[in-house]
């Protein structure tokens, strides 16, 4: 009997982005809510977060899985900076931190205008070393993924941190709940997911597109694409500018103009994903309790 395909083709272009014979591999199962995958090419491994279990996990290319950080302060999203250091969003401490090469932790941001951040969620680093992150309230809504608390910030913002100048700036403040974010390959656009439909079904489940201006400000912000199953959480961009987003039924792939090209169906709700592997052509997917991976016919951009 032939197994059902994991691919759902909505546009012929999607056939050139996937490998039809490549299956979906479940690499690990045992998380409570898997999130924030980040690939370390020099170490040939992937790190990801298991938020409710308050730990970070490590997957090696040889298949070994281990606990990377047993007390993670409810870390959610992760990325690497241009110097190869791990940058993470912590719900428990409500801050963005950097893990130095020697393993020490540097606090990059924990407040804005004298008030605590809500619960930093996802983060990306631009080629000019600026750090961009989202700050919804998910981590303080209950004690499951952080510590229940009131919101100190009046709005749920997208921030730009310039570590060279030590300045933190709000670049967008009109979201229900800003979540995943990523730059286009040429960094002229910033895409940001709004996931507030998780608690308000009348809210659109969309990814918005902003134009990045000189000096780091944003303009625009129109809805680019909508997930028709579930909501967009984390996502990444490939070298051709296609957006690969988490959704309720798997991974949705959108063209740069927002057209749905196709889906990779996953048996659990997808939270986040990243490209990795020696050729950056393996899509690592965090989905509820598990870490999955599938080989693709495209590659992720370097700054993701």
Coordinates of C-alpha atoms in Angstrom, one line a residue, residues 54-57 66-73 75 86 88 90 97 99 103-105:
X54 CA 11.9 24.6 31.2
X55 CA 14.7 23.1 29.2
X56 CA 16.6 23.4 25.9
X57 CA 17.3 20.3 23.8
X66 CA 20.4 15.4 24.8
X67 CA 19.5 18.2 27.2
X68 CA 21.5 21.3 26.3
X69 CA 20.3 23.5 29.2
X70 CA 18.2 22.0 32.0
X71 CA 17.2 25.3 33.5
X72 CA 16.2 27.5 30.6
X73 CA 14.1 30.2 32.3
X75 CA 13.2 30.0 26.8
X86 CA 23.1 32.0 20.8
X88 CA 17.3 33.7 23.2
X90 CA 13.1 34.0 27.9
X97 CA 19.8 37.2 26.4
X99 CA 25.0 33.1 25.5
X103 CA 28.8 29.9 28.3
X104 CA 28.1 33.0 30.3
X105 CA 24.8 34.8 29.9

